[in-house]
Coordinates of C-alpha atoms in Angstrom, one line a residue:
X1 CA 124.7 53.0 154.0
X2 CA 123.4 56.2 153.5
X3 CA 126.6 57.3 154.3
X4 CA 128.5 55.8 151.6
X5 CA 126.1 56.7 149.3
X6 CA 126.8 60.1 150.1
X7 CA 130.5 60.1 149.3
X8 CA 129.5 58.8 146.4
X9 CA 127.2 62.1 146.4
X10 CA 130.1 64.3 146.6
X11 CA 131.2 63.1 142.8
X12 CA 128.1 63.9 140.9
X13 CA 129.0 64.6 137.6
X14 CA 130.3 61.3 137.6
X15 CA 127.1 60.0 139.7
X16 CA 124.7 61.4 137.6
X17 CA 127.1 60.3 134.3
X18 CA 127.2 56.9 135.2
X19 CA 123.3 56.7 136.8
X20 CA 122.4 58.3 133.3
X21 CA 124.6 55.9 130.5
X22 CA 122.8 53.4 133.3
X23 CA 119.3 54.2 132.3
X24 CA 119.6 54.3 128.5
X25 CA 121.0 51.2 128.9
X26 CA 118.0 49.7 130.8
X27 CA 115.8 51.3 128.3
X28 CA 117.7 49.9 125.6
X29 CA 118.0 46.5 126.9
X30 CA 114.5 47.0 127.9
X31 CA 113.6 48.4 124.0
X32 CA 115.0 45.1 122.3
X33 CA 112.1 42.8 123.0
X34 CA 109.5 44.3 122.4
X35 CA 111.1 45.6 118.8
X36 CA 111.6 41.5 118.3
X37 CA 107.9 40.6 119.1
X38 CA 107.0 43.9 116.8
X39 CA 109.7 42.2 113.8
X40 CA 108.0 39.2 113.9
X41 CA 104.6 39.9 114.4
X42 CA 104.8 42.7 111.9
X43 CA 107.0 40.5 109.7
X44 CA 105.1 37.6 109.2
X45 CA 101.8 39.9 109.2
X46 CA 100.0 38.4 112.6
X47 CA 96.9 39.4 113.8
X48 CA 95.2 39.8 117.0
X49 CA 92.0 37.7 115.9
X50 CA 94.6 35.0 114.1
X51 CA 94.7 35.7 110.6
X52 CA 97.3 37.3 108.4
X53 CA 97.6 40.4 106.8
X54 CA 99.4 39.7 103.6
X55 CA 100.2 43.0 103.4
X56 CA 101.3 44.1 106.1
X57 CA 103.8 42.1 105.7
X58 CA 106.4 44.0 103.6
X59 CA 110.2 43.3 103.3
X60 CA 110.7 47.2 103.4
X61 CA 108.9 47.5 106.3
X62 CA 111.1 44.6 108.1
X63 CA 113.3 46.1 106.8
X64 CA 113.6 49.3 108.5
X65 CA 112.6 47.5 111.7
X66 CA 116.0 44.9 111.0
X67 CA 117.6 48.6 111.3
X68 CA 116.1 49.8 113.8
X69 CA 116.7 46.6 116.2
X70 CA 120.1 46.2 114.3
X71 CA 121.0 50.3 116.2
X72 CA 119.0 49.8 119.4
X73 CA 122.0 47.1 120.0
X74 CA 124.4 48.8 119.4
X75 CA 123.0 51.8 121.5
X76 CA 123.0 49.4 123.9
X77 CA 126.0 48.1 123.7
X78 CA 127.6 51.4 123.9
X79 CA 125.6 52.5 126.9
X80 CA 126.5 49.5 128.8
X81 CA 130.6 49.7 128.1
X82 CA 129.4 53.5 129.4
X83 CA 128.1 52.1 132.7
X84 CA 130.7 49.8 133.2
X85 CA 133.5 52.3 132.5
X86 CA 131.7 55.0 134.1
X87 CA 131.0 52.7 137.5
X88 CA 134.7 52.1 137.5
X89 CA 135.2 56.0 137.2
X90 CA 133.8 56.4 139.7
X91 CA 134.0 53.4 142.6
X92 CA 138.0 54.0 142.3
X93 CA 137.4 57.8 142.7
X94 CA 135.4 57.0 146.1
X95 CA 138.5 54.4 146.9
X96 CA 140.7 57.0 146.3
X97 CA 139.2 59.8 148.5
X98 CA 138.6 57.5 151.3
X99 CA 142.3 55.3 151.4
X100 CA 143.6 59.9 151.6
X101 CA 141.4 61.0 154.4
X102 CA 141.5 57.8 155.7
X103 CA 145.4 58.4 155.9
X104 CA 145.3 62.4 156.7
X105 CA 143.4 61.5 159.5
X106 CA 145.6 59.4 160.8
X107 CA 148.7 61.9 160.8
X108 CA 146.3 64.2 163.5
X109 CA 145.0 61.6 165.9
X110 CA 147.2 62.0 168.8
X111 CA 149.1 59.5 170.6
X112 CA 146.6 58.4 173.0
X113 CA 144.9 56.3 169.3
X114 CA 147.9 55.2 168.2
X115 CA 149.3 53.6 171.7
X116 CA 146.1 51.5 171.8
X117 CA 145.0 51.0 168.0
X118 CA 147.3 47.5 166.3
X119 CA 149.1 48.4 162.7
X120 CA 147.5 44.7 161.7
X121 CA 144.0 46.2 162.1
X122 CA 144.5 49.7 160.4
X123 CA 145.9 48.4 158.4
X124 CA 143.3 45.7 157.2
X125 CA 140.7 48.8 157.1
X126 CA 142.6 50.5 154.8
X127 CA 142.6 48.1 152.4
X128 CA 140.5 45.4 152.8
X129 CA 137.2 47.4 154.1
X130 CA 137.8 50.1 151.1
X131 CA 137.7 47.5 148.6
X132 CA 134.5 46.6 150.1
X133 CA 133.6 50.3 149.3
X134 CA 134.6 50.5 145.8
X135 CA 133.0 46.8 144.9
X136 CA 129.3 48.7 146.8
X137 CA 129.8 51.7 144.8
X138 CA 130.6 50.0 140.7
X139 CA 128.3 46.8 141.3
X140 CA 125.8 47.8 144.8
X141 CA 124.7 51.4 144.0
X142 CA 124.5 51.7 140.5
X143 CA 124.4 47.9 139.2
X144 CA 121.4 47.4 142.1
X145 CA 119.4 50.2 140.3
X146 CA 120.1 49.0 136.3
X147 CA 118.3 45.4 138.2
X148 CA 115.8 47.3 139.4
X149 CA 114.9 49.5 136.6
X150 CA 115.2 47.0 133.9
X151 CA 113.2 43.8 136.3
X152 CA 110.4 47.2 137.2
X153 CA 111.0 48.5 132.8
X154 CA 110.3 44.0 131.6
X155 CA 107.3 43.4 133.7
X156 CA 105.4 46.9 133.0
X157 CA 105.8 46.0 129.3
X158 CA 104.8 42.9 130.2
X159 CA 101.7 43.7 132.2
X160 CA 100.8 46.2 129.9
X161 CA 100.8 44.0 126.4
X162 CA 98.9 41.3 128.8
X163 CA 97.6 42.0 132.1
X164 CA 97.1 38.3 133.0
X165 CA 100.6 37.3 131.4
X166 CA 102.4 40.9 133.5
X167 CA 100.7 39.0 136.6
X168 CA 102.8 35.6 136.3
X169 CA 105.7 38.0 136.8
X170 CA 104.5 40.4 138.6
X171 CA 103.8 37.9 141.2
X172 CA 107.6 36.2 141.3
X173 CA 109.1 40.1 142.4
X174 CA 108.5 40.2 145.3
X175 CA 109.3 36.6 145.8
X176 CA 112.8 37.2 145.3
X177 CA 113.0 40.6 146.7
X178 CA 112.0 39.4 150.4
X179 CA 114.1 36.6 149.8
X180 CA 117.3 39.1 148.6
X181 CA 116.5 41.1 151.7
X182 CA 116.3 38.6 153.8
X183 CA 119.6 37.5 153.1
X184 CA 121.4 39.9 153.1
X185 CA 120.4 40.5 156.9
X186 CA 121.7 37.3 157.5
X187 CA 124.8 37.9 155.7
X188 CA 125.9 41.2 157.2
X189 CA 126.9 40.1 161.0
X190 CA 129.0 36.8 159.0
X191 CA 130.6 39.7 156.5
X192 CA 131.1 41.5 160.4
X193 CA 132.6 38.4 161.2
X194 CA 135.4 37.9 158.7
X195 CA 136.2 41.4 158.3
X196 CA 137.4 41.1 162.2
X197 CA 139.3 38.1 161.9
X198 CA 141.1 39.9 158.4
X199 CA 141.8 42.3 161.1
X200 CA 142.8 40.1 163.8
X201 CA 145.1 37.6 161.0
X202 CA 146.7 40.8 159.6
X203 CA 147.6 42.1 162.6
X204 CA 150.1 37.9 163.4
X205 CA 151.5 38.3 160.0
X206 CA 152.3 41.7 161.6
X207 CA 154.1 40.7 164.4
X208 CA 155.3 38.1 163.2
X209 CA 157.4 39.5 160.9
X210 CA 158.6 42.0 162.2
X211 CA 158.8 39.8 165.3
X212 CA 161.1 37.6 163.1
X213 CA 164.5 37.7 165.3
X214 CA 162.3 37.1 168.6
X215 CA 160.5 34.4 167.7
X216 CA 164.0 32.7 166.1
X217 CA 165.9 33.6 168.9
X218 CA 163.6 31.8 171.2
X219 CA 163.0 28.4 168.8
X220 CA 158.9 30.2 168.6
X221 CA 158.5 29.3 165.3
X222 CA 155.6 26.8 166.1
X223 CA 153.8 28.1 168.8
X224 CA 153.6 31.2 165.8
X225 CA 152.5 28.8 163.0
X226 CA 149.4 27.8 165.5
X227 CA 148.3 31.4 166.1
X228 CA 148.2 32.1 162.5
X229 CA 146.4 28.5 161.6
X230 CA 144.2 29.3 164.2
X231 CA 143.1 32.5 163.2
X232 CA 143.6 31.2 159.4
X233 CA 141.0 27.9 160.1
X234 CA 138.9 30.8 161.7
X235 CA 138.2 32.8 158.6
X236 CA 138.8 29.9 156.3
X237 CA 134.4 28.7 157.9
X238 CA 133.2 32.2 158.0
X239 CA 134.2 32.3 154.4
X240 CA 133.0 29.0 153.8
X241 CA 129.6 29.9 155.0
X242 CA 128.9 33.2 152.1
X243 CA 130.2 30.6 149.6
X244 CA 127.3 28.4 151.2
X245 CA 124.5 31.1 151.3
X246 CA 125.7 31.8 147.1
X247 CA 126.1 28.6 145.4
X248 CA 122.2 28.0 147.1
X249 CA 121.3 31.9 145.9
X250 CA 122.2 31.6 142.7
X251 CA 120.4 27.9 141.8
X252 CA 116.8 29.0 144.2
X253 CA 117.4 32.5 141.8
X254 CA 117.6 30.3 138.2
X255 CA 115.3 28.0 139.7
X256 CA 112.2 30.5 140.8
X257 CA 112.3 32.3 137.3
X258 CA 113.0 29.1 135.6
X259 CA 108.7 28.3 136.5
X260 CA 107.7 31.7 136.0
X261 CA 109.3 30.6 131.8
X262 CA 107.3 27.8 132.6
X263 CA 104.6 29.9 133.7
X264 CA 104.8 31.5 130.9
X265 CA 104.9 29.3 128.3
X266 CA 101.7 28.3 130.0
X267 CA 99.4 31.0 130.7
X268 CA 100.8 32.5 127.3
X269 CA 99.4 30.0 125.0
X270 CA 96.1 29.9 126.4
X271 CA 95.8 33.4 125.1
X272 CA 97.0 32.9 121.8
X273 CA 94.6 30.3 121.7
X274 CA 91.9 32.8 123.0
X275 CA 93.1 35.5 120.5
X276 CA 94.5 37.7 123.7
X277 CA 97.9 38.0 122.3
X278 CA 99.8 36.9 119.4
X279 CA 103.3 34.7 119.0
X280 CA 105.3 37.2 118.8
X281 CA 104.7 38.6 121.9
X282 CA 104.3 35.3 123.1
X283 CA 108.4 35.3 122.3
X284 CA 108.9 39.0 123.8
X285 CA 107.4 38.0 126.7
X286 CA 110.0 34.9 127.1
X287 CA 113.3 37.2 126.0
X288 CA 112.2 40.0 128.5
X289 CA 112.2 36.8 131.0
X290 CA 115.9 35.2 129.1
X291 CA 117.0 39.5 129.8
X292 CA 115.9 39.7 133.7
X293 CA 117.2 35.6 134.2
X294 CA 121.3 38.0 134.3
X295 CA 120.3 40.6 136.4
X296 CA 117.9 38.4 139.0
X297 CA 121.0 36.2 138.5
X298 CA 123.2 38.4 139.2
X299 CA 121.3 39.8 142.4
X300 CA 122.4 37.3 144.6
X301 CA 125.4 37.8 144.2
X302 CA 125.0 42.4 145.0
X303 CA 123.6 41.1 147.9
X304 CA 126.2 39.6 149.0
X305 CA 128.5 43.0 147.8
X306 CA 125.9 45.3 150.2
X307 CA 126.2 43.1 153.4
X308 CA 130.1 43.2 153.4
X309 CA 130.5 46.7 152.6
X310 CA 127.7 47.5 155.8
X311 CA 130.5 46.3 157.8
X312 CA 133.2 47.1 155.9
X313 CA 131.7 51.1 156.3
X314 CA 130.7 50.4 159.9
X315 CA 135.0 49.5 160.5
X316 CA 136.2 52.1 158.5
X317 CA 134.1 54.9 159.6
X318 CA 133.8 53.9 163.3
X319 CA 138.3 54.9 162.8
X320 CA 137.1 58.3 160.7
X321 CA 134.7 59.3 163.6
X322 CA 137.7 59.0 165.9
X323 CA 138.6 62.3 167.4
X324 CA 141.5 63.6 168.9
X325 CA 141.9 65.4 171.6
X326 CA 145.1 66.7 170.7
X327 CA 144.6 69.5 167.8
X328 CA 145.0 72.4 167.4
X329 CA 142.2 75.2 168.8
X330 CA 139.7 77.7 166.8
X331 CA 141.9 80.8 167.7
X332 CA 145.6 78.7 167.6
X333 CA 148.9 80.8 166.7
X334 CA 151.9 80.3 165.1
X335 CA 154.5 80.1 168.5
X336 CA 156.2 83.6 168.7
X337 CA 160.3 83.6 169.2
X338 CA 161.4 83.8 172.3
X339 CA 164.7 82.3 174.5
X340 CA 163.4 79.1 175.5
X341 CA 161.7 79.6 179.4
X342 CA 159.8 76.0 180.2
X343 CA 157.2 76.2 182.9
X344 CA 155.5 73.4 184.1
X345 CA 152.5 74.9 186.3
X346 CA 151.1 72.5 188.8
X347 CA 150.4 69.8 185.8
X348 CA 148.4 66.7 185.9
X349 CA 148.0 63.3 184.1
X350 CA 146.6 60.3 183.1
X351 CA 146.8 58.5 179.8
X352 CA 142.8 56.6 181.4
X353 CA 140.7 58.1 183.4
X354 CA 141.7 57.5 187.3
X355 CA 144.9 56.6 186.4
X356 CA 147.6 59.3 187.2
X357 CA 150.4 59.5 185.8
X358 CA 152.0 62.6 186.8
X359 CA 150.7 64.7 189.9
X360 CA 151.8 68.2 190.7
X361 CA 154.7 68.8 188.4
X362 CA 156.1 72.4 188.4
X363 CA 159.4 72.8 186.6
X364 CA 161.1 76.0 185.9
X365 CA 163.6 76.0 183.3
X366 CA 165.3 78.8 181.7
X367 CA 166.7 79.5 178.6
X368 CA 169.3 77.7 177.3
X369 CA 169.2 75.5 180.8
X370 CA 169.9 71.6 180.8
X371 CA 167.2 70.1 183.1
X372 CA 168.0 66.0 183.8
X373 CA 165.2 63.8 184.7
X374 CA 166.2 60.8 187.1
X375 CA 164.3 58.1 188.3
X376 CA 162.4 54.2 188.0
X377 CA 161.2 53.0 185.5
X378 CA 157.8 54.4 184.5
X379 CA 158.3 57.5 187.6
X380 CA 156.8 59.2 184.7
X381 CA 160.1 61.1 183.4
X382 CA 158.7 60.0 179.4
X383 CA 155.2 61.6 180.1
X384 CA 156.5 65.0 181.4
X385 CA 158.9 65.6 178.2
X386 CA 155.7 65.0 176.0
X387 CA 153.8 66.8 177.1
X388 CA 156.1 69.5 175.7
X389 CA 155.4 69.2 172.5
X390 CA 151.9 68.2 172.7
X391 CA 151.9 64.1 172.0
X392 CA 149.5 64.1 174.7
X393 CA 147.5 67.1 176.1
X394 CA 147.7 67.8 180.2
X395 CA 145.3 66.3 182.4
X396 CA 145.3 69.8 184.6
X397 CA 147.8 72.5 184.5
X398 CA 149.4 74.1 181.9
X399 CA 152.8 73.8 180.2
X400 CA 154.6 76.8 178.5
X401 CA 157.1 78.2 176.7
X402 CA 157.8 81.7 176.6
X403 CA 155.1 82.6 178.5
X404 CA 152.5 80.9 175.9
X405 CA 150.4 77.8 176.5
X406 CA 151.3 75.1 174.4
X407 CA 147.4 74.5 173.6
X408 CA 147.7 78.3 172.6
X409 CA 149.5 77.7 169.6
X410 CA 149.8 75.7 166.7
X411 CA 150.9 71.8 166.7
X412 CA 153.2 72.4 163.9
X413 CA 155.2 75.2 164.4
X414 CA 154.9 73.9 168.0
X415 CA 157.0 71.3 167.5
X416 CA 159.8 72.7 164.7
X417 CA 160.4 74.2 168.4
X418 CA 160.9 71.4 170.4
X419 CA 163.4 69.0 168.8
X420 CA 163.1 65.5 170.5
X421 CA 165.1 62.4 170.0
X422 CA 163.5 59.2 171.5
X423 CA 164.8 55.7 172.6
X424 CA 163.0 53.7 169.9
X425 CA 164.4 55.2 167.0
X426 CA 162.5 54.2 163.4
X427 CA 163.9 55.7 160.2
X428 CA 162.5 55.0 157.5
X429 CA 163.3 52.6 154.4
X430 CA 165.6 55.7 152.3
X431 CA 169.2 56.6 151.8
X432 CA 171.3 58.6 154.7
X433 CA 170.8 61.4 153.4
X434 CA 167.0 61.4 153.2
X435 CA 166.7 60.5 157.1
X436 CA 168.8 63.4 157.7
X437 CA 167.2 66.0 156.4
X438 CA 163.0 64.1 157.3
X439 CA 162.4 67.2 159.2
X440 CA 164.1 69.4 157.2
X441 CA 163.5 68.5 153.8
X442 CA 164.9 72.0 152.1
X443 CA 168.2 71.2 154.0
X444 CA 171.4 72.3 152.0
X445 CA 174.1 69.3 152.0
X446 CA 176.3 71.7 153.7
X447 CA 173.6 71.7 156.6
X448 CA 173.1 67.9 156.5
X449 CA 177.2 67.5 156.6
X450 CA 177.2 69.7 159.8
X451 CA 174.6 67.9 161.5
X452 CA 176.4 64.7 160.9
X453 CA 179.4 65.5 162.2
X454 CA 178.3 67.4 165.2
X455 CA 176.0 63.8 165.9
X456 CA 180.1 61.7 164.8
X457 CA 178.4 60.3 162.4
X458 CA 180.0 61.5 159.0
X459 CA 182.7 59.5 159.3
X460 CA 181.3 56.5 159.5
X461 CA 179.1 57.5 156.3
X462 CA 181.7 58.8 154.3
X463 CA 183.5 55.2 154.6
X464 CA 180.2 53.3 153.1
X465 CA 181.0 53.2 149.4
X466 CA 177.6 55.6 148.6
X467 CA 178.7 58.0 151.0
X468 CA 175.0 59.7 152.2
X469 CA 173.1 58.2 149.5
X470 CA 173.7 55.1 151.4
X471 CA 170.1 53.0 151.6
X472 CA 168.9 52.4 155.1
X473 CA 166.9 49.4 155.7
X474 CA 163.7 49.1 156.7
X475 CA 163.3 50.4 160.4
X476 CA 167.6 51.4 160.2
X477 CA 168.6 47.4 160.2
X478 CA 171.4 47.4 158.3
X479 CA 172.9 50.1 161.3
X480 CA 173.6 49.3 164.9
X481 CA 171.7 51.1 167.4
X482 CA 174.6 53.5 168.1
X483 CA 174.6 54.8 164.7
X484 CA 170.8 54.6 164.9
X485 CA 171.0 56.8 167.4
X486 CA 173.1 59.1 166.0
X487 CA 171.1 59.7 162.5
X488 CA 168.6 60.4 165.2
X489 CA 170.5 63.3 166.9
X490 CA 172.1 64.3 163.4
X491 CA 168.3 64.5 162.3
X492 CA 166.8 66.6 165.3
X493 CA 169.6 69.0 165.7
X494 CA 168.9 69.9 161.3
X495 CA 165.8 71.3 162.9
X496 CA 167.5 73.8 164.6
X497 CA 165.1 73.9 167.7
X498 CA 165.2 76.2 170.7
X499 CA 164.9 73.7 173.2
X500 CA 166.2 70.0 172.7
X501 CA 164.6 66.7 174.4
X502 CA 166.8 63.7 174.9
X503 CA 165.0 60.8 176.2
X504 CA 167.8 58.6 176.9
X505 CA 169.1 58.9 173.7
X506 CA 172.4 57.9 174.3
X507 CA 171.5 54.4 175.9
X508 CA 172.2 52.0 173.2
X509 CA 176.0 54.0 172.9
X510 CA 179.0 52.7 174.1
X511 CA 180.8 54.8 176.8
X512 CA 183.5 56.0 173.8
X513 CA 181.1 56.6 171.5
X514 CA 178.6 58.7 174.3
X515 CA 181.3 60.7 175.3
X516 CA 182.5 61.4 171.6
X517 CA 178.3 62.4 171.2
X518 CA 178.2 64.5 174.3
X519 CA 181.7 67.0 173.5
X520 CA 179.8 67.9 170.6
X521 CA 175.7 68.7 171.7
X522 CA 178.0 70.8 175.1
X523 CA 178.9 73.0 172.1
X524 CA 175.2 72.5 170.3
X525 CA 172.9 72.5 173.4
X526 CA 174.3 76.3 174.9
X527 CA 171.8 78.2 174.2
X528 CA 169.3 75.9 174.0
X529 CA 166.5 74.9 176.6
X530 CA 167.2 70.6 177.0
X531 CA 165.6 68.4 178.1
X532 CA 167.7 65.5 179.3
X533 CA 166.4 61.6 180.2
X534 CA 169.1 59.7 181.1
X535 CA 170.3 56.9 183.1
X536 CA 174.3 57.6 182.6
X537 CA 176.1 60.1 185.3
X538 CA 178.3 62.1 182.9
X539 CA 174.8 63.8 181.8
X540 CA 173.4 63.8 185.5
X541 CA 176.0 65.6 186.8
X542 CA 176.3 68.8 184.4
X543 CA 173.1 69.9 184.6
X544 CA 171.9 73.0 186.0
X545 CA 168.6 71.6 187.6
X546 CA 168.8 67.5 188.9
X547 CA 164.7 66.0 188.7
X548 CA 164.7 63.3 190.6
X549 CA 160.9 61.3 189.5
X550 CA 159.0 58.9 191.8
X551 CA 156.2 57.5 191.2
X552 CA 154.5 60.2 189.0
X553 CA 155.7 63.3 191.2
X554 CA 159.2 65.4 192.1
X555 CA 160.6 63.7 194.9
X556 CA 163.8 66.0 194.9
X557 CA 165.7 68.8 192.1
X558 CA 168.6 71.2 192.6
X559 CA 172.0 70.3 191.5
X560 CA 174.9 66.7 191.7
X561 CA 176.7 67.6 195.3
X562 CA 173.3 69.3 196.1
X563 CA 171.4 66.1 196.3
X564 CA 174.6 63.8 197.0
X565 CA 174.3 65.7 200.4
X566 CA 170.4 66.0 201.2
X567 CA 171.5 62.4 201.1
X568 CA 168.2 61.5 199.4
X569 CA 166.6 59.6 197.3
X570 CA 169.3 60.1 194.7
X571 CA 171.6 59.1 197.3
X572 CA 169.7 55.9 196.0
X573 CA 170.4 56.3 193.0
X574 CA 173.8 57.2 192.7
X575 CA 175.3 54.3 195.7
X576 CA 173.0 52.1 193.1
X577 CA 173.8 52.9 189.3
X578 CA 175.6 55.6 189.0
X579 CA 179.0 56.1 191.3
X580 CA 180.1 53.0 188.9
X581 CA 179.8 54.6 186.0
X582 CA 182.2 57.5 187.1
X583 CA 185.8 55.8 187.6
X584 CA 184.6 54.1 184.3
X585 CA 184.1 57.1 182.6
X586 CA 187.0 59.0 184.2
X587 CA 189.0 56.6 182.8
X588 CA 187.9 56.3 179.5
X589 CA 188.2 60.1 179.3
X590 CA 191.6 59.7 179.7
X591 CA 191.5 57.0 177.1
X592 CA 189.9 59.4 174.5
X593 CA 192.2 62.2 175.3
X594 CA 195.2 60.2 174.8

């Protein structure tokens, strides 16, 4: 809660103006009953001994008092408006800052965090949790202080006027305070459970919407509905618990205040009979109680807001406190220009402590060479290439690009140097042009077209009515798998990196398209160091080095013919998976040539 208040204090001018206006509004509200009591007593000429002073009851004095009351009421209304306006302004600014800070923080977190996190849960924290904090700043910070100040002023003025009546009201304040504190402690775990359930509900909904093709293909609509119903039912039960508490809060507080009203009447009449209190003062005290009834009843709502903010803030700061193991070092500099030499020296890597993925990897890729990584699923091929742009950091050893340790250069310059086409292509809901130029927003039309032509995508784009302005659906849903791969290839080539990585990037295209892409890439890869992860023979046999992976280790290395002659693990893979491709590849090449 202290951290949330410190976030609000970053906007000192807004915070102090809001609270200054709030103090003025509280003083104006507390002054109204005193002026009314003064008008009644003075206007009727009432004296403390029960007599009447007719000289004091002049129309001129009464007019002045009523005018002062009018001015105070108008000022109080203006201050109340300022309090609401400035409170909303402050809360929206805090929410604005937190959303931007959270979004920026998520961009800085490494792949390791995003591998384990759930999108629906993060979305919940970025929306509902921040909204809960915004309500706390608006209703909790400023309104709670307003309520407290108004109660202190009102009770103090009553006690100052008549201590006996004041004691009746003073006795009620601790009861309300203790009750509010107990309710807050009770509701905190309930609200924590609710916001967690809302996150789980978001996860189920997000997965269902993204996986609709799978759901319908396997006719699992009823199963998905039951999962959603289960989460909704739990959320309903917990939300209903908070409603029951809230339903009890208001009647209890209102009932306690009505008891105070009755006691004030009883004690006040006794004081009037004893000539220690004027009738106008008793009316003044009752107006105080009426004015206080609204903030006291609102106290139950504010307690609910505070309890919810406690849970929301805890979840939000839990995310903001995540530290990325991959980041720019204190002395990081931009990577120097170079030829693209890549060296892995004794590299080992673990995603989780004690679970080795790579062990003692040693690679030397000379400038302009093509290195093919081959091996069964889970052998560590993708993990190797992910260490180059520092999606992860090596647990042991080091990775060098042109003699520089990748951990000693800035991430931005490193990732401009290493171009990656991943197996799982992601496209944004934007035009083809915008997707192609995503990594280079200032690219010219000629550069975009050249990259599309190199990826054998230009003809398809020009066949569309809107050409390069054709809209791509969510995640590229309006394009085929092969077209998405070619967009990704063109997007990477537009960066003109000195090192290229193709992570099984031709797996989703047919053999004819693969042949055309490979023909284009042969020219484009000249002069660039290229790492290829592929299961197709054409890609493998033309590589300068083939690294055969098994269980996180390089078990063989060499060229295609050398590895076949060695009659080792590569030969097994060739006989089982690659040999059949050779005949098909030759046949396809003849057809293309014709």
